[in-house]
Coordinates of C-alpha atoms in Angstrom, one line a residue:
M1 CA 0.0 0.0 0.0
V2 CA 1.4 3.4 -1.0
S3 CA 1.5 5.9 1.9
I4 CA 0.1 9.4 1.6
R5 CA 3.6 10.8 2.3
T6 CA 4.9 9.0 -0.8
A7 CA 1.9 9.6 -3.0
A8 CA 1.5 13.3 -2.3
P9 CA 4.7 14.5 -4.1
A10 CA 3.9 12.3 -7.1
L11 CA 0.4 13.8 -7.3
L12 CA 1.8 17.3 -7.1
L13 CA 4.2 16.5 -10.0
I14 CA 1.3 15.2 -12.1
L15 CA -0.8 18.2 -11.4
A16 CA 2.1 20.6 -12.1
G17 CA 2.1 19.3 -15.7
C18 CA -1.6 20.3 -16.2
V19 CA -2.3 23.5 -18.1
S20 CA -5.9 24.8 -18.4
G21 CA -7.4 26.2 -21.6
P22 CA -6.7 25.5 -25.3
D23 CA -3.2 25.7 -26.9
H24 CA -2.7 28.3 -29.5
K25 CA -2.7 27.0 -33.0
P26 CA -1.6 29.1 -36.0
P27 CA -4.7 30.5 -37.7
E28 CA -5.5 29.4 -41.2
M29 CA -7.7 30.8 -44.0
P30 CA -8.0 30.0 -47.7
L31 CA -6.0 32.4 -49.9
P32 CA -5.7 32.8 -53.7
A33 CA -2.5 31.4 -55.2
K34 CA -1.6 34.7 -56.8
F35 CA -2.6 38.3 -57.0
S36 CA -5.0 39.1 -59.9
E37 CA -2.2 41.0 -61.8
G38 CA 0.8 39.3 -60.1
G39 CA 2.9 36.2 -60.6
T40 CA 3.2 32.9 -58.8
K41 CA 6.8 33.3 -57.6
V42 CA 7.0 33.4 -53.8
N43 CA 8.8 36.2 -52.1
G44 CA 11.5 35.6 -49.5
D45 CA 12.3 37.8 -46.6
I46 CA 12.0 41.3 -47.9
A47 CA 12.1 43.2 -44.6
G48 CA 15.6 44.5 -45.4
S49 CA 14.8 45.5 -49.0
Q50 CA 15.7 49.2 -49.4
W51 CA 13.2 49.9 -52.1
W52 CA 13.5 53.7 -51.9
T53 CA 17.0 53.4 -53.5
A54 CA 15.2 52.6 -56.8
F55 CA 14.5 56.4 -57.1
G56 CA 18.3 57.0 -57.4
D57 CA 17.9 60.0 -55.0
S58 CA 20.8 60.3 -52.6
R59 CA 19.0 62.9 -50.5
L60 CA 16.1 60.5 -49.9
N61 CA 18.4 57.7 -49.1
A62 CA 20.1 59.7 -46.5
F63 CA 16.8 60.8 -44.9
A64 CA 15.6 57.2 -44.8
A65 CA 18.7 56.0 -42.9
Q66 CA 18.7 59.1 -40.6
G67 CA 15.0 58.7 -39.6
L68 CA 15.2 55.1 -38.7
A69 CA 17.5 56.0 -35.8
Q70 CA 15.9 59.3 -34.8
N71 CA 12.2 59.1 -35.5
L72 CA 10.2 59.7 -32.3
N73 CA 7.4 57.4 -33.2
I74 CA 9.9 54.5 -33.6
Q75 CA 11.5 55.4 -30.3
Q76 CA 8.1 55.5 -28.6
S77 CA 7.3 52.0 -29.9
L78 CA 10.7 50.7 -28.7
E79 CA 9.7 51.7 -25.2
A80 CA 6.7 49.5 -25.5
I81 CA 9.0 46.5 -25.9
N82 CA 10.6 47.4 -22.6
Q83 CA 7.2 47.5 -20.9
A84 CA 6.2 44.2 -22.5
E85 CA 9.4 42.5 -21.3
A86 CA 8.6 43.7 -17.8
A87 CA 5.1 42.4 -18.2
V88 CA 6.5 38.9 -18.9
V89 CA 8.3 38.9 -15.6
T90 CA 5.2 40.2 -13.8
A91 CA 3.0 37.6 -15.4
G92 CA 5.1 34.6 -14.2
A93 CA 5.9 36.0 -10.8
G94 CA 2.7 34.7 -9.2
G95 CA 3.7 31.1 -9.8
L96 CA 7.1 31.5 -8.0
P97 CA 7.8 31.4 -4.2
S98 CA 7.8 34.8 -2.5
L99 CA 9.9 35.7 0.5
T100 CA 9.4 38.7 2.7
V101 CA 11.7 39.7 5.6
S102 CA 11.1 42.3 8.2
G103 CA 12.7 43.4 11.4
D104 CA 12.1 45.8 14.3
H105 CA 13.6 47.1 17.5
T106 CA 11.9 48.9 20.3
T107 CA 13.0 50.5 23.6
S108 CA 10.4 50.9 26.3
G109 CA 10.2 51.9 30.0
Q110 CA 8.7 54.3 32.5
K111 CA 10.2 57.1 34.5
G112 CA 8.7 59.5 37.1
S113 CA 8.4 60.3 40.9
L114 CA 6.4 57.1 41.6
R115 CA 8.1 54.1 43.1
T116 CA 6.5 51.9 40.4
Q117 CA 8.8 53.1 37.6
T118 CA 9.8 50.4 35.2
E119 CA 13.3 49.7 34.1
T120 CA 14.3 50.2 30.4
Q121 CA 13.6 47.2 28.1
N122 CA 15.1 46.6 24.7
S123 CA 13.2 44.2 22.3
T124 CA 14.6 43.1 19.0
G125 CA 12.7 40.9 16.6
G126 CA 12.3 39.8 13.0
T127 CA 10.0 37.9 10.7
A128 CA 10.7 35.9 7.6
S129 CA 7.5 34.8 5.6
V130 CA 7.5 32.6 2.6
S131 CA 4.5 31.8 0.4
W132 CA 4.1 29.7 -2.7
L133 CA 0.9 29.2 -4.7
L134 CA 1.3 25.9 -6.5
D135 CA 0.5 26.5 -10.1
L136 CA -1.4 23.2 -10.5
W137 CA -3.5 24.2 -13.4
G138 CA -1.0 26.4 -15.3
Q139 CA -2.6 29.8 -14.5
Y140 CA 0.7 31.6 -14.3
R141 CA 2.2 29.5 -17.1
R142 CA -0.6 30.6 -19.4
A143 CA -0.2 34.2 -18.2
R144 CA 3.5 34.1 -19.0
E145 CA 2.7 32.5 -22.4
G146 CA 0.3 35.4 -23.1
A147 CA 2.8 38.0 -22.0
N148 CA 5.4 36.5 -24.3
A149 CA 2.9 36.7 -27.2
S150 CA 2.3 40.3 -26.3
L151 CA 6.0 40.9 -26.3
D152 CA 6.2 39.5 -29.8
A153 CA 3.3 41.8 -30.7
A154 CA 5.3 44.8 -29.3
Y155 CA 8.3 43.9 -31.6
S156 CA 5.9 43.8 -34.5
S157 CA 4.5 47.2 -33.5
V158 CA 8.0 48.6 -33.8
D159 CA 8.2 47.1 -37.3
I160 CA 4.9 48.7 -38.1
A161 CA 6.2 52.1 -36.8
R162 CA 9.3 51.8 -39.0
L163 CA 7.2 50.9 -42.1
T164 CA 4.9 53.8 -41.4
Y165 CA 7.8 56.1 -41.0
L166 CA 9.3 55.0 -44.4
Q167 CA 6.0 55.5 -46.1
D168 CA 5.4 58.9 -44.5
L169 CA 9.0 60.1 -45.2
A170 CA 9.1 58.9 -48.8
T171 CA 5.7 60.3 -49.6
S172 CA 6.5 63.6 -48.0
Y173 CA 9.7 63.8 -50.0
V174 CA 7.9 63.0 -53.2
N175 CA 5.3 65.6 -52.5
A176 CA 8.0 68.3 -51.6
R177 CA 9.7 67.6 -55.0
Y178 CA 6.3 67.8 -56.7
Y179 CA 5.6 71.2 -55.3
Q180 CA 9.1 72.4 -56.2
A181 CA 8.4 71.2 -59.8
L182 CA 5.1 73.2 -59.8
V183 CA 7.0 76.3 -58.7
A184 CA 9.6 75.7 -61.5
I185 CA 6.8 75.2 -64.1
A186 CA 5.0 78.3 -62.9
Q187 CA 8.2 80.4 -63.1
E188 CA 9.0 79.1 -66.6
N189 CA 5.5 79.8 -67.8
L190 CA 5.6 83.2 -66.1
K191 CA 8.6 84.1 -68.2
S192 CA 6.8 83.0 -71.4
R193 CA 3.7 85.0 -70.5
R194 CA 5.7 88.1 -69.7
D195 CA 7.4 87.8 -73.1
T196 CA 3.9 87.5 -74.7
L197 CA 2.8 90.6 -72.7
S198 CA 5.8 92.6 -73.9
L199 CA 5.1 91.5 -77.5
T200 CA 1.4 92.5 -77.2
K201 CA 2.4 95.9 -75.8
F202 CA 4.8 96.4 -78.7
Q203 CA 2.0 95.4 -81.2
L204 CA -0.4 97.8 -79.5
E205 CA 2.1 100.6 -80.1
A206 CA 2.4 99.5 -83.7
G207 CA -1.4 99.4 -84.0
A208 CA -1.6 95.7 -84.6
A209 CA -3.2 94.9 -81.2
S210 CA -5.9 96.3 -79.0
R211 CA -5.9 97.4 -75.4
L212 CA -8.1 94.3 -74.7
D213 CA -5.3 92.1 -75.9
V214 CA -2.9 93.8 -73.4
V215 CA -5.3 93.4 -70.5
Q216 CA -5.8 89.7 -71.3
A217 CA -2.1 89.1 -71.4
E218 CA -1.6 91.0 -68.1
G219 CA -4.4 88.9 -66.5
L220 CA -2.6 85.6 -67.5
V221 CA 0.7 86.9 -66.0
N222 CA -1.0 87.8 -62.7
S223 CA -2.9 84.5 -62.7
T224 CA 0.4 82.7 -62.9
L225 CA 1.9 84.9 -60.2
S226 CA -1.0 84.1 -57.9
T227 CA -0.4 80.3 -58.0
I228 CA 3.3 80.4 -56.9
P229 CA 2.7 81.3 -53.2
G230 CA 0.3 78.4 -52.8
F231 CA 2.8 76.0 -54.3
E232 CA 5.5 77.3 -52.0
I233 CA 3.3 77.0 -49.0
S234 CA 2.6 73.3 -49.8
Y235 CA 6.3 72.8 -50.4
R236 CA 7.2 74.3 -47.0
Q237 CA 4.6 72.2 -45.3
A238 CA 6.0 69.0 -46.8
V239 CA 9.5 70.0 -45.8
H240 CA 8.4 70.8 -42.2
H241 CA 6.8 67.4 -42.0
I242 CA 10.1 65.8 -43.1
A243 CA 11.9 67.7 -40.3
T244 CA 9.4 66.4 -37.8
L245 CA 9.9 62.8 -39.0
L246 CA 13.7 63.2 -38.7
N247 CA 13.4 65.0 -35.4
V248 CA 15.6 68.0 -36.6
P249 CA 14.9 71.7 -37.1
S250 CA 13.0 72.7 -40.2
S251 CA 15.8 75.1 -41.3
T252 CA 18.1 72.1 -41.6
I253 CA 15.9 70.3 -44.1
I254 CA 15.1 73.6 -46.0
A255 CA 18.8 74.2 -46.5
Q256 CA 19.3 70.6 -47.8
M257 CA 16.3 70.9 -50.2
Q258 CA 17.2 74.3 -51.6
G259 CA 18.1 74.5 -55.3
G260 CA 15.3 72.2 -56.2
G261 CA 15.7 68.7 -57.5
K262 CA 14.1 66.3 -60.0
Q263 CA 10.9 64.5 -59.1
P264 CA 11.6 61.0 -57.9
V265 CA 10.8 58.6 -60.8
F266 CA 10.6 54.8 -60.5
R267 CA 11.3 52.8 -63.6
G268 CA 11.0 49.0 -63.4
S269 CA 8.8 46.5 -61.6
V270 CA 8.0 45.3 -58.1
R271 CA 8.2 41.7 -57.2
T272 CA 5.0 41.3 -55.1
G273 CA 5.1 37.6 -54.4
V274 CA 1.9 35.8 -53.5
P275 CA -0.8 36.5 -50.9
A276 CA 0.6 34.0 -48.5
D277 CA 3.8 36.0 -48.4
L278 CA 2.0 38.8 -46.6
I279 CA 1.4 36.7 -43.5
R280 CA 5.2 36.4 -43.1
N281 CA 6.2 39.9 -44.3
R282 CA 3.5 42.2 -43.1
P283 CA 4.2 43.2 -39.4
D284 CA 0.5 44.1 -38.8
I285 CA -0.5 40.6 -39.7
R286 CA 2.1 39.1 -37.5
R287 CA 1.0 41.4 -34.6
A288 CA -2.6 40.3 -35.1
E289 CA -1.5 36.7 -34.9
R290 CA 0.4 37.3 -31.7
Q291 CA -2.5 39.2 -30.2
L292 CA -4.6 36.2 -31.0
A293 CA -2.1 33.9 -29.2
A294 CA -2.2 36.2 -26.2
A295 CA -6.0 36.2 -26.1
T296 CA -6.0 32.4 -26.4
A297 CA -3.7 32.1 -23.4
E298 CA -6.1 34.3 -21.3
I299 CA -8.7 31.5 -21.7
G300 CA -6.4 29.2 -19.7
V301 CA -5.9 31.9 -17.1
A302 CA -9.6 32.3 -16.7
E303 CA -10.3 28.6 -16.6
A304 CA -7.6 28.0 -13.9
K305 CA -9.4 30.4 -11.6
L306 CA -12.4 28.0 -11.5
L307 CA -10.3 25.2 -10.0
P308 CA -9.0 24.7 -6.4
S309 CA -5.7 26.3 -5.5
I310 CA -3.2 25.3 -2.9
T311 CA -0.8 27.7 -1.2
L312 CA 2.2 26.7 0.9
S313 CA 3.1 29.3 3.5
G314 CA 5.3 29.6 6.5
A315 CA 6.9 32.1 8.8
I316 CA 9.6 32.3 11.4
S317 CA 9.9 35.1 13.9
P318 CA 12.9 35.2 16.2
S319 CA 12.9 37.9 19.0
Y320 CA 15.4 39.0 21.7
I321 CA 14.5 40.9 24.9
H322 CA 17.1 42.6 27.1
T323 CA 16.8 44.4 30.4
S324 CA 19.2 45.1 33.2
A325 CA 17.7 42.2 35.2
R326 CA 17.1 39.7 32.5
S327 CA 17.6 38.9 28.8
G328 CA 16.7 36.0 26.5
G329 CA 15.3 35.1 23.1
L330 CA 12.3 33.4 21.7
T331 CA 11.6 32.0 18.2
S332 CA 8.2 31.2 16.9
W333 CA 7.5 29.5 13.6
S334 CA 4.6 28.1 11.5
F335 CA 4.1 26.2 8.3
G336 CA 1.2 24.6 6.4
P337 CA -0.8 24.5 3.3
S338 CA -4.0 26.3 2.6
L339 CA -6.7 25.3 0.2
N340 CA -8.9 27.8 -1.7
L341 CA -12.0 26.3 -3.3
P342 CA -14.2 28.6 -5.3
I343 CA -17.8 27.4 -4.7
F344 CA -20.1 30.3 -5.2
D345 CA -19.2 33.7 -6.7
G346 CA -22.4 34.6 -8.5
G347 CA -21.1 33.3 -11.9
A348 CA -18.2 35.9 -12.1
L349 CA -15.5 33.3 -12.8
R350 CA -17.5 31.5 -15.5
A351 CA -18.4 34.8 -17.0
G352 CA -14.6 35.6 -17.1
V353 CA -14.1 32.4 -19.1
K354 CA -16.8 33.3 -21.6
S355 CA -15.4 36.8 -21.9
A356 CA -11.9 35.4 -22.7
E357 CA -13.3 33.0 -25.2
S358 CA -15.1 35.8 -27.0
A359 CA -12.0 38.0 -27.0
S360 CA -10.1 35.1 -28.6
R361 CA -12.7 34.7 -31.3
E362 CA -12.7 38.5 -31.9
Q363 CA -8.9 38.5 -32.3
Y364 CA -9.2 35.7 -34.9
I365 CA -11.7 37.8 -36.8
V366 CA -9.3 40.8 -36.5
W367 CA -6.5 38.6 -38.0
Q368 CA -8.7 37.5 -40.9
Q369 CA -9.7 41.1 -41.6
T370 CA -6.1 42.3 -41.4
V371 CA -5.1 39.6 -44.0
R372 CA -8.0 40.5 -46.3
S373 CA -7.3 44.2 -46.1
A374 CA -3.6 43.6 -46.8
I375 CA -4.4 41.6 -50.0
E376 CA -6.8 44.4 -51.1
D377 CA -4.1 47.0 -50.6
V378 CA -1.6 45.1 -52.7
E379 CA -4.1 44.4 -55.4
N380 CA -5.0 48.1 -55.6
N381 CA -1.4 49.4 -55.7
L382 CA -0.3 46.7 -58.1
S383 CA -3.1 47.8 -60.5
A384 CA -2.0 51.4 -60.2
V385 CA 1.8 50.8 -60.6
T386 CA 1.3 48.7 -63.7
R387 CA -0.7 51.5 -65.4
D388 CA 1.0 54.7 -64.1
A389 CA 3.8 54.4 -66.6
Q390 CA 1.3 54.6 -69.4
T391 CA -0.2 57.8 -68.0
V392 CA 3.2 59.4 -67.6
A393 CA 4.2 58.5 -71.2
A394 CA 1.0 59.9 -72.6
L395 CA 1.4 63.1 -70.7
H396 CA 5.0 63.5 -71.8
A397 CA 3.7 63.3 -75.4
Q398 CA 0.9 65.8 -74.6
V399 CA 3.4 68.3 -73.1
K400 CA 5.6 68.0 -76.2
S401 CA 2.6 68.6 -78.5
Y402 CA 1.3 71.6 -76.6
Q403 CA 4.7 73.2 -76.5
E404 CA 5.0 72.9 -80.2
A405 CA 1.5 74.3 -80.6
L406 CA 2.6 77.3 -78.4
Q407 CA 5.6 77.9 -80.6
L408 CA 3.5 77.8 -83.8
S409 CA 0.8 80.1 -82.4
T410 CA 3.4 82.6 -81.1
A411 CA 5.1 82.7 -84.4
S412 CA 1.8 83.1 -86.2
Y413 CA 0.8 85.9 -83.8
K414 CA 4.0 87.7 -84.5
D415 CA 3.3 87.5 -88.2
G416 CA -0.3 88.8 -87.6
A417 CA -1.8 85.5 -88.9
S418 CA -3.5 84.6 -85.6
S419 CA -5.0 86.4 -82.6
L420 CA -3.6 86.7 -79.1
L421 CA -6.3 84.4 -77.8
D422 CA -4.6 81.5 -79.7
V423 CA -1.4 82.2 -77.9
L424 CA -3.0 82.5 -74.5
D425 CA -4.9 79.3 -75.0
A426 CA -1.8 77.5 -76.1
Q427 CA 0.0 78.8 -73.0
R428 CA -2.8 77.6 -70.7
N429 CA -2.7 74.2 -72.4
V430 CA 1.1 73.9 -71.9
T431 CA 0.8 74.9 -68.2
A432 CA -2.1 72.4 -67.6
A433 CA -0.2 69.6 -69.4
Q434 CA 3.0 70.2 -67.5
Q435 CA 1.1 70.3 -64.2
S436 CA -0.7 67.1 -65.1
L437 CA 2.6 65.4 -66.0
A438 CA 4.1 66.5 -62.7
Q439 CA 1.1 65.1 -60.8
A440 CA 1.3 61.9 -62.7
V441 CA 4.9 61.4 -61.8
Q442 CA 4.1 62.2 -58.2
T443 CA 1.2 59.6 -58.3
S444 CA 3.4 57.0 -59.9
A445 CA 6.1 57.5 -57.2
N446 CA 3.5 57.3 -54.4
D447 CA 1.9 54.2 -55.8
Y448 CA 5.3 52.6 -55.9
I449 CA 5.9 53.5 -52.3
L450 CA 2.5 52.2 -51.2
L451 CA 3.0 48.9 -53.0
N452 CA 6.3 48.2 -51.3
V453 CA 4.9 49.2 -47.9
N454 CA 1.8 47.0 -48.4
I455 CA 3.9 43.9 -49.3
G456 CA 5.9 44.6 -46.1
A457 CA 9.2 45.6 -47.5
G458 CA 12.1 47.6 -46.1
Y459 CA 11.3 48.2 -42.4
V460 CA 14.4 46.5 -41.0
P461 CA 13.0 44.2 -38.3
A462 CA 13.3 45.3 -34.7
G463 CA 13.8 41.8 -33.5
K464 CA 12.8 38.2 -34.0
T465 CA 9.2 37.4 -33.4
T466 CA 7.3 34.1 -33.0
V467 CA 5.7 33.5 -36.4
A468 CA 3.9 30.3 -37.4
E469 CA 5.8 28.3 -40.0
A470 CA 2.6 27.7 -42.1
P471 CA 0.1 30.2 -40.8
A472 CA -2.2 30.0 -43.8
K473 CA -3.1 27.6 -46.5
I474 CA -2.7 28.6 -50.1
V475 CA -5.9 27.8 -51.9
K476 CA -6.4 28.6 -55.5
V477 CA -9.6 30.5 -56.0
S478 CA -11.4 29.8 -59.3
A479 CA -12.7 32.7 -61.4
K480 CA -16.2 31.3 -61.0
K481 CA -16.0 31.3 -57.2
A482 CA -14.4 34.7 -57.1
N483 CA -17.3 36.2 -59.0

């Protein structure tokens, strides 16, 4: 027959291996084998891809590297990692023994004219208390598991902050160069329109033009002058935002951007991979998966609270008393287990389990939605990038045609074969075409930026996170089902 003294430790070891609640499993969902306008080639790890270097702009390259080390949003998210690391320690601390030590010393006595005065007495004592809640059902193991998942999510949040920074910086830089281009276009056209005004005034003196022609030419000059301040304001705003992203004074960036510069132009293609690549490369999807893991662990924590708990506790309190007549010490101690058995709590603990289960299901839905939104983002940007070049090429041709038309109409006006209105219309057409071309180049660059961001490229990982090896199944969706 096995004695209780022998069986008890074995039983505790068996119970110590129990963990309440479900284990987290990598979420799965059917995904198409390819993007609608993409290929079937799988992408590798593209987190370190410096896609912004494709613009061939050394200033942008320098800004990108500078901001990754100085951006305040990134620094703020890094602090969240420190907090999450501390939370891991806190979560597991409840399942470990705790020891508290205290000490005291008192001096007491009575003095006065009465004969009953008491001699001085010195008392010194101390207490050492130890307590250990046996984690029989894995409550604190689940809590630590959830805290580790939240730590992984914090690392992914840093990656998201870096990706957001790169998108914001590159877009702001493209926009700043765009407004610089608009200012240059306006100044170039202003010169042309002033030349036309001078020609019209000369022809007025020669009797070949009317006062109306002069007024109309002056109006177009003033119209051009009125647009420049607005472009300069927008340019300054973009530069100020770059300074904020880099955490430096605006004057520093203004000095570096002076003299203008060509609009960033991307020529080439982007390897988008397949939808399943997003689950590995997109930090927001990884964060959603880790948040799901943390929510799943909370189910185990809630279920463990429904079960009995055993706490081993003990204390030892030595003391020493000294007077002029006597002295001596006394030590008291205690040790024993205590059992906590939840019987009736008004349903609060079971409601906690239901709440944790619902939170886990919610996080699974969030993960699904994050994946679906990521696929939509890539599909949209891929469609744009593949067509932007056609728009830019057509507008280049349009600008060239309108510039030739302006030359012809100006020559014809000088010869008296056409009216001033033909020249003014041609100048308006040139300006509109040049501005449309600059906008198309800006749109093309921004679409390229968004496509790279949406496939999860270039953020330089903050640290290694726990990612499922096969978090989603690749399922080829037929055209019939897709419709």
